[in-house]
Every structure is written in structure tokens, then in C-alpha cells.
Short mmCIF file of C-alpha atoms in Angstrom, two decimals:
data_model
loop_
_atom_site.label_atom_id
_atom_site.label_comp_id
_atom_site.label_asym_id
_atom_site.label_seq_id
_atom_site.Cartn_x
_atom_site.Cartn_y
_atom_site.Cartn_z
CA MET F 11 25.03 -14.45 31.54
CA SER F 12 24.41 -11.34 33.68
CA PHE F 13 23.19 -7.88 32.69
CA VAL F 14 26.22 -6.19 34.29
CA SER F 15 29.42 -7.51 36.09
CA VAL F 16 31.48 -6.15 38.13
CA ARG F 17 34.84 -7.91 38.25
CA ASN F 18 37.60 -7.81 41.20
CA ILE F 19 37.19 -4.19 41.82
CA PHE F 20 39.79 -2.05 43.62
CA GLN F 21 39.39 1.74 43.37
CA SER F 22 41.68 4.20 45.73
CA TYR F 23 42.20 8.10 45.70
CA ASN F 24 45.97 8.92 46.10
CA GLY F 25 47.04 5.84 47.56
CA GLN F 26 43.84 5.93 50.15
CA PRO F 27 42.29 2.92 49.49
CA ILE F 28 38.06 3.50 48.97
CA LEU F 29 37.48 0.24 47.38
CA GLU F 30 38.52 -3.46 47.16
CA ARG F 31 37.93 -6.73 45.54
CA VAL F 32 33.94 -6.10 44.92
CA ASN F 33 32.38 -8.29 42.80
CA LEU F 34 28.94 -7.82 41.76
CA ASP F 35 26.69 -9.92 38.99
CA VAL F 36 23.00 -8.23 38.13
CA ALA F 37 20.60 -9.73 35.80
CA GLU F 38 18.59 -8.35 33.17
CA GLY F 39 15.40 -6.68 35.36
CA GLU F 40 17.06 -6.99 38.70
CA PHE F 41 16.93 -3.96 41.11
CA VAL F 42 19.83 -3.84 43.39
CA SER F 43 20.11 -1.34 46.25
CA ILE F 44 23.21 -0.28 47.83
CA VAL F 45 23.89 0.56 51.68
CA GLY F 46 26.32 1.62 53.94
CA ALA F 47 28.06 3.88 56.57
CA SER F 48 28.97 7.45 55.44
CA GLY F 49 32.14 7.33 53.88
CA CYS F 50 31.84 3.60 52.47
CA GLY F 51 32.19 3.99 48.95
CA LYS F 52 28.84 4.12 47.74
CA SER F 53 29.24 6.97 46.00
CA THR F 54 32.71 6.08 44.59
CA PHE F 55 31.19 2.93 43.53
CA LEU F 56 28.44 4.73 41.20
CA ARG F 57 30.91 6.72 39.87
CA LEU F 58 32.92 3.34 38.77
CA LEU F 59 29.41 2.14 36.97
CA LEU F 60 28.97 5.55 35.05
CA ALA F 61 32.32 5.41 33.90
CA GLU F 62 33.00 8.95 35.38
CA GLU F 63 35.93 7.48 36.63
CA GLN F 64 38.00 4.23 35.71
CA PRO F 65 38.86 2.07 38.88
CA THR F 66 42.57 1.48 39.44
CA ARG F 67 42.05 -2.44 39.40
CA GLY F 68 39.11 -4.43 37.73
CA GLU F 69 36.09 -4.29 35.67
CA ILE F 70 32.86 -3.15 34.76
CA ARG F 71 31.12 -5.00 32.00
CA VAL F 72 27.37 -3.63 30.56
CA ASP F 73 25.32 -6.26 28.80
CA GLY F 74 28.64 -8.61 27.84
CA ASN F 75 30.31 -5.49 26.59
CA ALA F 76 34.11 -4.24 26.38
CA PRO F 77 34.66 -1.59 29.81
CA ALA F 78 33.53 1.81 28.72
CA VAL F 79 35.97 5.04 29.21
CA GLU F 80 32.98 7.41 29.39
CA PRO F 81 29.47 7.70 30.43
CA GLY F 82 27.35 6.63 27.29
CA PRO F 83 23.81 5.25 26.40
CA GLU F 84 24.10 1.73 28.01
CA ARG F 85 24.05 3.95 31.16
CA GLY F 86 21.59 5.78 32.80
CA VAL F 87 21.32 8.15 36.13
CA VAL F 88 19.13 9.85 38.17
CA PHE F 89 21.68 12.31 40.23
CA GLN F 90 20.59 13.49 43.66
CA ARG F 91 20.51 17.28 41.96
CA TYR F 92 20.79 18.60 38.74
CA SER F 93 19.59 15.50 36.71
CA VAL F 94 16.68 17.58 34.61
CA PHE F 95 18.37 20.43 31.95
CA PRO F 96 16.94 23.40 33.78
CA HIS F 97 16.79 25.67 29.88
CA MET F 98 14.18 23.55 28.50
CA SER F 99 9.89 22.54 29.79
CA VAL F 100 9.50 19.02 30.98
CA LYS F 101 7.49 17.73 27.97
CA GLN F 102 11.59 19.59 26.13
CA ASN F 103 13.38 17.33 28.78
CA ILE F 104 11.19 13.99 27.75
CA VAL F 105 11.97 14.56 24.03
CA ALA F 106 15.12 15.68 25.08
CA GLY F 107 15.72 11.85 26.43
CA GLU F 108 15.54 10.53 22.26
CA SER F 109 16.57 13.04 20.32
CA LEU F 110 19.99 14.19 22.27
CA SER F 111 21.38 11.46 20.71
CA ARG F 112 20.69 12.53 16.96
CA ARG F 113 23.19 14.26 15.10
CA TRP F 114 22.11 17.58 15.56
CA GLY F 115 20.63 17.27 19.12
CA ARG F 116 16.89 17.59 17.57
CA TYR F 117 14.50 16.33 15.74
CA TRP F 118 12.38 18.76 13.21
CA GLY F 119 9.12 18.52 11.51
CA ALA F 120 7.10 15.09 11.35
CA GLU F 121 9.30 13.43 13.44
CA LYS F 122 9.35 16.12 16.25
CA ARG F 123 5.63 15.55 16.98
CA ALA F 124 5.94 11.93 16.64
CA ALA F 125 8.27 12.37 19.92
CA GLU F 126 5.64 14.96 21.61
CA LYS F 127 3.54 12.48 21.23
CA ARG F 128 5.26 10.05 22.84
CA ALA F 129 6.78 12.74 25.07
CA GLU F 130 2.96 13.52 26.64
CA ALA F 131 2.47 9.97 26.60
CA THR F 132 5.69 9.32 28.81
CA LEU F 133 3.78 12.23 31.06
CA GLU F 134 0.82 11.06 31.99
CA ARG F 135 1.88 8.11 33.01
CA VAL F 136 4.24 9.63 35.35
CA GLY F 137 1.58 12.05 36.49
CA LEU F 138 3.46 15.35 35.39
CA ALA F 139 0.90 15.56 32.34
CA HIS F 140 0.15 19.10 33.93
CA VAL F 141 2.64 20.57 34.37
CA ALA F 142 3.93 19.59 30.40
CA ASN F 143 4.96 23.19 29.84
CA ALA F 144 6.22 24.23 32.40
CA TYR F 145 10.23 25.31 33.05
CA PRO F 146 11.89 22.58 35.36
CA ALA F 147 12.20 25.34 38.58
CA ALA F 148 8.85 25.72 39.09
CA LEU F 149 8.46 21.63 39.96
CA SER F 150 8.53 20.43 43.78
CA GLY F 151 11.88 18.52 43.78
CA GLY F 152 9.83 15.18 43.39
CA MET F 153 8.36 16.04 40.20
CA GLN F 154 11.42 17.46 38.92
CA GLN F 155 13.14 13.39 39.89
CA ARG F 156 10.12 12.16 38.47
CA LEU F 157 11.09 13.99 35.34
CA ALA F 158 14.40 12.98 35.86
CA ILE F 159 13.50 9.26 35.70
CA ALA F 160 11.60 8.95 33.25
CA GLN F 161 13.84 11.09 31.15
CA ALA F 162 16.81 8.06 31.98
CA LEU F 163 13.69 5.47 30.64
CA THR F 164 13.02 7.47 27.80
CA ALA F 165 16.45 6.09 26.10
CA PRO F 166 16.46 3.77 23.34
CA ALA F 167 19.35 1.38 23.98
CA PRO F 168 18.92 -1.78 26.76
CA ARG F 169 20.57 0.34 29.68
CA ALA F 170 20.80 -0.01 33.46
CA VAL F 171 19.98 2.76 35.66
CA ALA F 172 21.70 4.39 38.80
CA MET Q 26 13.23 45.46 65.47
CA ARG Q 27 17.44 45.26 64.11
CA LEU Q 28 18.28 47.94 61.51
CA LEU Q 29 18.88 44.91 58.71
CA ASN Q 30 14.91 44.32 59.05
CA GLN Q 31 13.48 47.41 58.58
CA ILE Q 32 12.28 47.49 55.40
CA PRO Q 33 10.57 51.57 53.51
CA SER Q 34 7.02 51.20 52.84
CA ARG Q 35 5.88 51.25 49.39
CA ALA Q 36 4.91 54.88 49.90
CA VAL Q 37 8.38 55.76 50.87
CA ARG Q 38 10.16 54.08 48.45
CA PRO Q 39 10.01 56.70 45.50
CA LEU Q 40 11.50 59.13 47.65
CA LEU Q 41 14.27 56.87 49.02
CA ILE Q 42 14.91 56.80 45.47
CA ILE Q 43 15.02 60.20 44.12
CA LEU Q 44 16.65 61.70 47.31
CA PRO Q 45 20.45 61.42 46.44
CA PHE Q 46 19.54 62.61 42.98
CA LEU Q 47 18.23 65.73 44.42
CA ALA Q 48 21.22 66.01 46.65
CA VAL Q 49 23.71 66.19 43.95
CA LEU Q 50 21.00 68.19 41.57
CA ALA Q 51 21.17 70.51 45.09
CA MET Q 52 24.85 70.54 46.00
CA TYR Q 53 25.26 71.56 41.92
CA TRP Q 54 22.72 74.28 41.89
CA ILE Q 55 23.92 75.88 45.25
CA ALA Q 56 27.52 75.77 43.70
CA SER Q 57 26.32 77.21 40.28
CA GLU Q 58 24.15 80.06 41.81
CA ILE Q 59 27.36 81.37 44.39
CA ARG Q 60 29.77 81.04 40.88
CA LEU Q 61 27.70 83.38 38.78
CA ALA Q 62 26.73 85.15 41.73
CA ALA Q 63 30.34 86.15 42.17
CA ASN Q 64 30.85 86.11 38.07
CA PRO Q 65 27.56 85.77 35.58
CA GLN Q 66 30.04 85.06 33.15
CA ASP Q 67 31.32 82.29 34.44
CA LYS Q 68 31.63 79.05 31.94
CA ILE Q 69 32.38 76.04 34.71
CA LEU Q 70 29.33 75.85 36.80
CA PRO Q 71 26.68 76.87 33.85
CA SER Q 72 22.99 77.09 36.00
CA PRO Q 73 20.84 74.35 35.34
CA ALA Q 74 18.22 77.16 33.40
CA THR Q 75 21.43 77.37 30.99
CA ILE Q 76 21.76 73.81 30.20
CA ILE Q 77 17.83 72.56 29.61
CA SER Q 78 18.32 75.86 27.36
CA THR Q 79 21.49 74.62 25.50
CA ALA Q 80 19.83 71.08 25.14
CA GLU Q 81 17.39 72.14 23.83
CA ARG Q 82 18.97 74.23 21.65
CA LEU Q 83 21.57 71.28 20.18
CA MET Q 84 18.58 68.70 20.09
CA THR Q 85 16.81 71.36 17.32
CA GLU Q 86 18.83 73.71 15.94
CA GLY Q 87 21.55 72.30 12.76
CA ASP Q 88 24.75 73.00 12.28
CA ARG Q 89 25.28 76.33 10.05
CA ARG Q 90 27.17 75.12 8.07
CA THR Q 91 26.30 71.79 6.94
CA GLY Q 92 22.57 72.13 8.14
CA ARG Q 93 22.80 68.77 9.72
CA ILE Q 94 21.73 68.54 13.85
CA LEU Q 95 25.23 67.13 14.82
CA PHE Q 96 23.57 66.18 18.05
CA TRP Q 97 21.53 63.19 16.43
CA TYR Q 98 24.77 62.40 13.91
CA ASP Q 99 27.06 62.03 16.83
CA THR Q 100 24.42 59.82 18.64
CA ALA Q 101 23.80 58.26 15.75
CA ILE Q 102 27.26 57.26 14.56
CA SER Q 103 28.45 56.52 17.93
CA LEU Q 104 26.29 53.97 18.41
CA GLN Q 105 26.43 52.10 15.09
CA ARG Q 106 30.49 52.25 16.03
CA LEU Q 107 29.61 50.76 19.93
CA ALA Q 108 26.73 48.06 18.32
CA ILE Q 109 29.42 46.45 16.33
CA GLY Q 110 32.40 46.25 18.61
CA VAL Q 111 29.72 44.35 21.13
CA GLY Q 112 28.38 42.93 18.59
CA LEU Q 113 31.85 41.24 16.94
CA ALA Q 114 33.06 40.83 20.93
CA SER Q 115 29.99 38.83 22.24
CA LEU Q 116 30.20 36.05 19.21
CA THR Q 117 33.84 36.04 19.96
CA GLY Q 118 33.27 35.33 23.70
CA LEU Q 119 30.45 33.33 23.28
CA ILE Q 120 32.14 31.20 20.53
CA PHE Q 121 35.55 30.90 22.33
CA GLY Q 122 34.13 30.96 26.35
CA LEU Q 123 31.90 28.25 25.29
CA LEU Q 124 34.97 26.20 23.44
CA ILE Q 125 37.53 26.79 26.65
CA GLY Q 126 34.49 26.10 29.38
CA LEU Q 127 33.83 22.66 28.08
CA ILE Q 128 36.74 21.13 25.61
CA PRO Q 129 40.23 20.29 28.14
CA TYR Q 130 42.30 21.19 25.31
CA ALA Q 131 41.32 24.40 24.29
CA ARG Q 132 40.79 25.20 28.49
CA THR Q 133 44.56 24.26 28.81
CA THR Q 134 45.52 25.80 25.55
CA LEU Q 135 43.75 29.03 24.95
CA SER Q 136 43.21 29.79 29.04
CA GLY Q 137 46.58 31.72 29.85
CA PHE Q 138 46.53 33.18 26.71
CA VAL Q 139 43.41 34.98 27.60
CA ALA Q 140 44.49 36.18 30.85
CA PHE Q 141 47.52 37.49 29.24
CA ALA Q 142 45.55 39.46 26.62
CA SER Q 143 43.18 40.62 29.19
CA MET Q 144 46.35 42.18 30.84
CA VAL Q 145 47.48 44.01 28.04
CA PRO Q 146 46.34 47.77 28.54
CA PRO Q 147 43.80 48.37 25.26
CA LEU Q 148 44.25 52.17 25.81
CA ALA Q 149 47.69 52.29 25.01
CA LEU Q 150 47.23 50.02 21.77
CA LEU Q 151 45.27 52.83 20.46
CA PRO Q 152 48.65 54.15 18.62
CA ILE Q 153 48.76 50.79 17.20
CA LEU Q 154 45.79 50.90 16.10
CA PHE Q 155 45.96 53.95 14.80
CA ILE Q 156 48.44 53.07 12.46
CA VAL Q 157 47.55 49.15 11.37
CA PHE Q 158 43.49 50.45 10.49
CA GLY Q 159 43.80 54.00 9.55
CA LEU Q 160 42.19 56.65 11.32
CA GLY Q 161 38.62 55.20 10.14
CA GLU Q 162 35.73 53.83 11.58
CA VAL Q 163 37.88 50.38 11.64
CA SER Q 164 40.33 51.30 14.62
CA LYS Q 165 37.69 52.32 16.54
CA ILE Q 166 35.74 49.26 16.64
CA MET Q 167 38.62 47.91 16.90
CA LEU Q 168 39.49 49.43 20.13
CA ILE Q 169 35.95 49.02 21.47
CA TYR Q 170 36.45 45.02 20.77
CA ILE Q 171 39.75 44.32 21.79
CA GLY Q 172 39.44 45.90 25.41
CA ILE Q 173 35.58 43.55 26.18
CA THR Q 174 36.74 40.58 24.26
CA PRO Q 175 39.12 38.92 26.82
CA PHE Q 176 36.90 40.20 29.78
CA LEU Q 177 34.03 38.56 28.23
CA VAL Q 178 35.59 35.28 27.12
CA ARG Q 179 36.80 34.52 30.63
CA ASP Q 180 33.55 35.15 31.80
CA LEU Q 181 31.75 33.01 29.77
CA ALA Q 182 34.25 29.95 30.08
CA SER Q 183 33.98 30.14 33.95
CA ARG Q 184 30.32 30.36 33.50
CA THR Q 185 30.33 27.19 31.09
CA VAL Q 186 32.58 25.24 33.89
CA GLU Q 187 29.94 26.37 36.21
CA ILE Q 188 27.11 24.35 34.42
CA PRO Q 189 27.02 21.34 37.20
CA HIS Q 190 28.37 18.27 36.18
CA GLU Q 191 25.46 16.31 36.27
CA GLN Q 192 23.41 17.77 33.49
CA ILE Q 193 27.00 17.02 31.30
CA VAL Q 194 27.10 13.15 32.43
CA LYS Q 195 23.60 13.25 31.39
CA ALA Q 196 23.52 14.39 28.80
CA GLN Q 197 26.22 11.49 28.30
CA THR Q 198 23.79 8.56 28.89
CA LEU Q 199 21.61 10.17 26.83
CA GLY Q 200 23.51 9.69 23.86
CA ALA Q 201 24.94 12.98 22.84
CA SER Q 202 28.41 13.97 21.14
CA THR Q 203 30.35 16.45 22.49
CA GLY Q 204 29.12 18.50 20.01
CA VAL Q 205 25.32 18.41 21.11
CA ILE Q 206 26.36 19.03 24.44
CA ALA Q 207 27.78 22.24 23.54
CA LEU Q 208 24.57 22.91 21.00
CA ARG Q 209 21.66 21.66 23.26
CA VAL Q 210 23.20 21.90 26.63
CA ALA Q 211 25.90 24.20 27.41
CA LEU Q 212 25.43 27.14 24.54
CA PRO Q 213 21.53 27.59 25.65
CA GLN Q 214 22.43 27.80 29.31
CA LEU Q 215 25.30 30.83 27.94
CA LEU Q 216 22.72 32.65 26.51
CA PRO Q 217 21.57 34.35 29.36
CA ARG Q 218 24.68 34.92 31.16
CA LEU Q 219 26.29 36.50 27.74
CA LEU Q 220 23.41 39.31 27.97
CA GLN Q 221 24.18 39.55 31.69
CA ALA Q 222 28.59 39.81 30.82
CA ILE Q 223 27.18 42.71 28.21
CA ARG Q 224 26.03 44.60 30.16
CA LEU Q 225 28.81 44.77 32.75
CA ALA Q 226 30.92 45.13 29.85
CA LEU Q 227 29.08 48.40 28.36
CA GLY Q 228 30.64 50.41 30.43
CA PRO Q 229 34.14 49.92 29.83
CA ALA Q 230 32.73 49.96 25.83
CA TRP Q 231 31.78 53.25 26.47
CA LEU Q 232 35.23 54.71 27.56
CA PHE Q 233 36.50 52.96 25.13
CA LEU Q 234 33.83 54.15 21.97
CA ILE Q 235 34.83 58.15 23.51
CA ALA Q 236 38.41 57.47 24.16
CA ALA Q 237 39.02 56.58 20.67
CA GLU Q 238 35.97 59.31 19.63
CA ALA Q 239 38.23 61.82 20.85
CA ILE Q 240 41.58 61.06 19.22
CA ALA Q 241 40.47 60.79 16.14
CA SER Q 242 37.66 61.25 14.76
CA ASP Q 243 35.43 64.02 13.22
CA LEU Q 244 31.76 62.69 14.10
CA GLY Q 245 30.61 61.16 17.40
CA LEU Q 246 29.79 62.11 21.25
CA GLY Q 247 33.27 61.75 22.54
CA TYR Q 248 34.01 63.59 19.98
CA ARG Q 249 32.10 66.53 20.40
CA ILE Q 250 32.18 66.97 23.71
CA PHE Q 251 36.78 67.36 23.41
CA LEU Q 252 36.18 69.22 20.88
CA VAL Q 253 34.20 72.05 22.91
CA ARG Q 254 35.91 71.74 26.09
CA ARG Q 255 38.59 74.12 24.05
CA TYR Q 256 35.77 76.77 24.65
CA LEU Q 257 35.44 75.63 28.00
CA ALA Q 258 31.04 75.02 26.86
CA MET Q 259 30.63 73.34 29.89
CA ASP Q 260 26.60 73.90 29.00
CA VAL Q 261 27.17 71.48 25.82
CA ILE Q 262 29.63 68.64 27.72
CA LEU Q 263 27.51 68.36 30.63
CA THR Q 264 24.33 67.80 28.19
CA TYR Q 265 26.12 65.58 26.09
CA VAL Q 266 27.17 63.70 29.49
CA LEU Q 267 23.79 63.57 30.66
CA TRP Q 268 22.40 61.88 27.08
CA ILE Q 269 25.54 59.83 27.21
CA THR Q 270 24.16 58.27 30.63
CA LEU Q 271 20.68 57.75 29.57
CA LEU Q 272 21.76 55.58 26.55
CA ALA Q 273 23.88 53.78 28.89
CA PHE Q 274 20.63 53.75 31.48
CA LEU Q 275 18.17 52.56 28.35
CA LEU Q 276 21.23 49.91 26.90
CA ASP Q 277 20.86 48.10 30.33
CA SER Q 278 17.42 48.59 31.06
CA ILE Q 279 16.43 47.16 27.25
CA LEU Q 280 19.09 44.03 28.51
CA ARG Q 281 17.76 43.08 31.28
CA LEU Q 282 14.13 43.23 30.01
CA LEU Q 283 15.27 41.22 26.81
CA SER Q 284 16.79 38.49 29.30
CA ARG Q 285 13.94 38.20 30.87
CA ARG Q 286 11.23 37.62 28.60
CA ALA Q 287 13.65 35.27 26.28
CA PHE Q 288 15.11 33.50 29.15
CA PRO Q 289 12.06 33.04 31.69
CA TRP Q 290 13.86 29.78 33.03
CA ALA Q 291 16.80 31.87 34.00
CA GLY Q 292 15.83 33.61 37.18
CA ASP Q 293 16.58 37.80 37.12
CA SER Q 294 19.84 38.96 37.72
CA LEU Q 295 21.29 41.97 39.03
#
């Protein structure tokens, strides 16, 4: 049973077909690269995977669940730009990876300290520990993307990351 | 070198900055001298010396009837009305701006209405406010509130919409509900924009304050200016006008510094 299954996807905008009969199976732990000429529908396909848009026909299932109507925790994403939260420090961004799914979106007290410890460990692994208290605007583009990837991988559920 | 690449040196900058002020002061002084030479009793353009001595008198001598130094009481009550009006307007602007910017149902329902409300001329509503709320503090504060809230709501709503959609999608993939997105992603980014919007709204707020005080009040900066106009006491009027300008400048600077301290990640605004 594949982790991500794309069945018979058709997508068109204003009658203009962009994707036709796209089928794909991705097993757990697998890496997939999508290459193509400019304008061939790569970004469209990613938006469909993310459930930002609904396909004209066909369905996409992650981990056997029903096709999603909106982006949710079974999907992780790192965008080309604006992929981290500019008003939080680097460490707070990682903590937010776990805390945003809570009712009020944050941790308090002992839970908060534990989450910050875990965040510090993550930052060590990706080599951003030395800027833990800086804001993303002070980081280089590459460092921001490293932060975004670390943040996407921090969320608890099993997920597909685009 | 092209003109647009020529940058004033550090020595020259302060001179250039005070140049327009000096020019205006010089023009006023000359005009005042001319009028006073022709008629020493002239009250329209008092000399700068007269203005300074009047200012001194206003700030230190008590009113003959009550003993209070009216200058400071006027200042205090005007600032109080301004603070309450602007404070309530900011709260409304923040809440509704956030709702309209983030939630499609709210945007559809409210944005047309807010746009319409912003077209209603607030000063024309003033008589209605006096009838409904009486001639006390409430009607004056309401005028300020009605005057600047639509602008704040529209500005903050469009700022909320400007938040990159990527951040919203990212938050959703991290499991955030609508409430959490509003509270932890949108609201913190809106706060520095709120301070900026308040700074811009203070100009009109002063206007509405002075208008309301001029028409129906017994204390306040606007009241005092319109009271003494009957005696053509330009020295008093100019003192109060310069004082109001100074207060407005101080408030603007305080808000700018506050924004820079509290939200260092937001980048400098104008």
C-alpha cells in the first residue's frame, strides 16, 4: 500500500487543461523529484498535493485517508519564499512546529521548557544553534530554508513533505 | 555627478533640516515687523517676543477666577479625550481588520459596509452625536472614534490580506486551527502595522478633537483657541497651535520608538 497515491488527476483553469491523467504512487520513505519545462504544471501539481486546490477530476490520498479539502498536518511543505514566521525567533519557529496544533497554539511552563530543549537539539542537528535567538530576517536565504525544513519535519504526524 | 546621487554630508545635514523652519520664521518676523511698524497695537501678527512672553504667562499664571493654570488643564483633558477615542478605535480596528482580512465570510459581509461607513463625513455627524449623547465627554470621544475607525479597519484588513499566503498554508500543515492562525500568525504581524496606522490616524484624530471642543466644550485646547479668537488674541492662539503641533510630534515619535523596541523584526517604518 503506497503512502501517497495519486489517481487520474486532471486539472484545468478556465477550460485550459494543465494536467491530464496523472498517476503516481510513492512508498513511505521514498524521495520523488519532479522535473519539467517551465509552465508544464509542476507547481499546479504541488498545490494539488498540498490540497490548496481541488483537481477537476481524480483524487489524491495520503496514508490511505480520504482526499483532503484543505492543507493539514499530514502534509508538510517548504515554500520557495516566506516559508518561516518572521515574527518569531529561530528557536520559536521550531517550537511552533509542534505547538501550533494545540488549542491556543502555544505551550506553557514545564511543557514549554521541554519543547525548547527539543528545539535546541533540532537546531544543533541542522547547524543553526548559533542563531537560535535571531529573527529569520537576519539569516541568509539558505539558513532560512534549513529552518523551514527543520520546522516542517518537527510536526508530530507521519507526513509527506513537498 | 547626477543630482540624484549627490548626498548631503553629515556636517551639512542639520543645516538643511532647519533651513525651512528658519525661512518660515524669518518671513513671519518680517511680516510682523512691517505690521507693527505701521500700527503698534496690531493684534494679527504679534512679534515672536510677544508670543514667547504670552506662552510663559499661559504656562505659569493661574486663571483669575479659579486659580487653575488653564493651559495644563486644557492639555490634560484634550489628551485624555484623544487617548480614549484613539484607544477604542484601535481595538475596533484590530479586531475587525483581522476578521475581515482572514475570514472570507466576514470579508464578504463587512467590507462593503465598512467602505460605505468610511464615506460618511464625520463632522456632519457631530450635531447628531450631540443630540444623542449630550454635550459631555461621550460625544467628543465618539466623534474621534467614528472619524478614524473606518480608516483603521480598512488599513488593518488590507495588511492582514498582505500576509503571505505561504505562511497561512504552512501553519495549516502544522495543524493550526483558524483561531490559532489568527492568534499566533496574523495578530503578531498586525501589531506593528497597527502602530503605524495609529500614527497616520492621529492627524485626523486631532482634527476631530479640536472641532468637537470648539463647538461644545468648556475646557480643552480646541475650546481655548476658539474662545480667544473673539478677542483676536493671536498670541494665545499661536501659542496653543505650536503646543498642539509639539504634542502631536512627540506622540508620533513615541509611537515610532515603541514600534522599534517592541517589534524589532518588523523593520523601520517611515
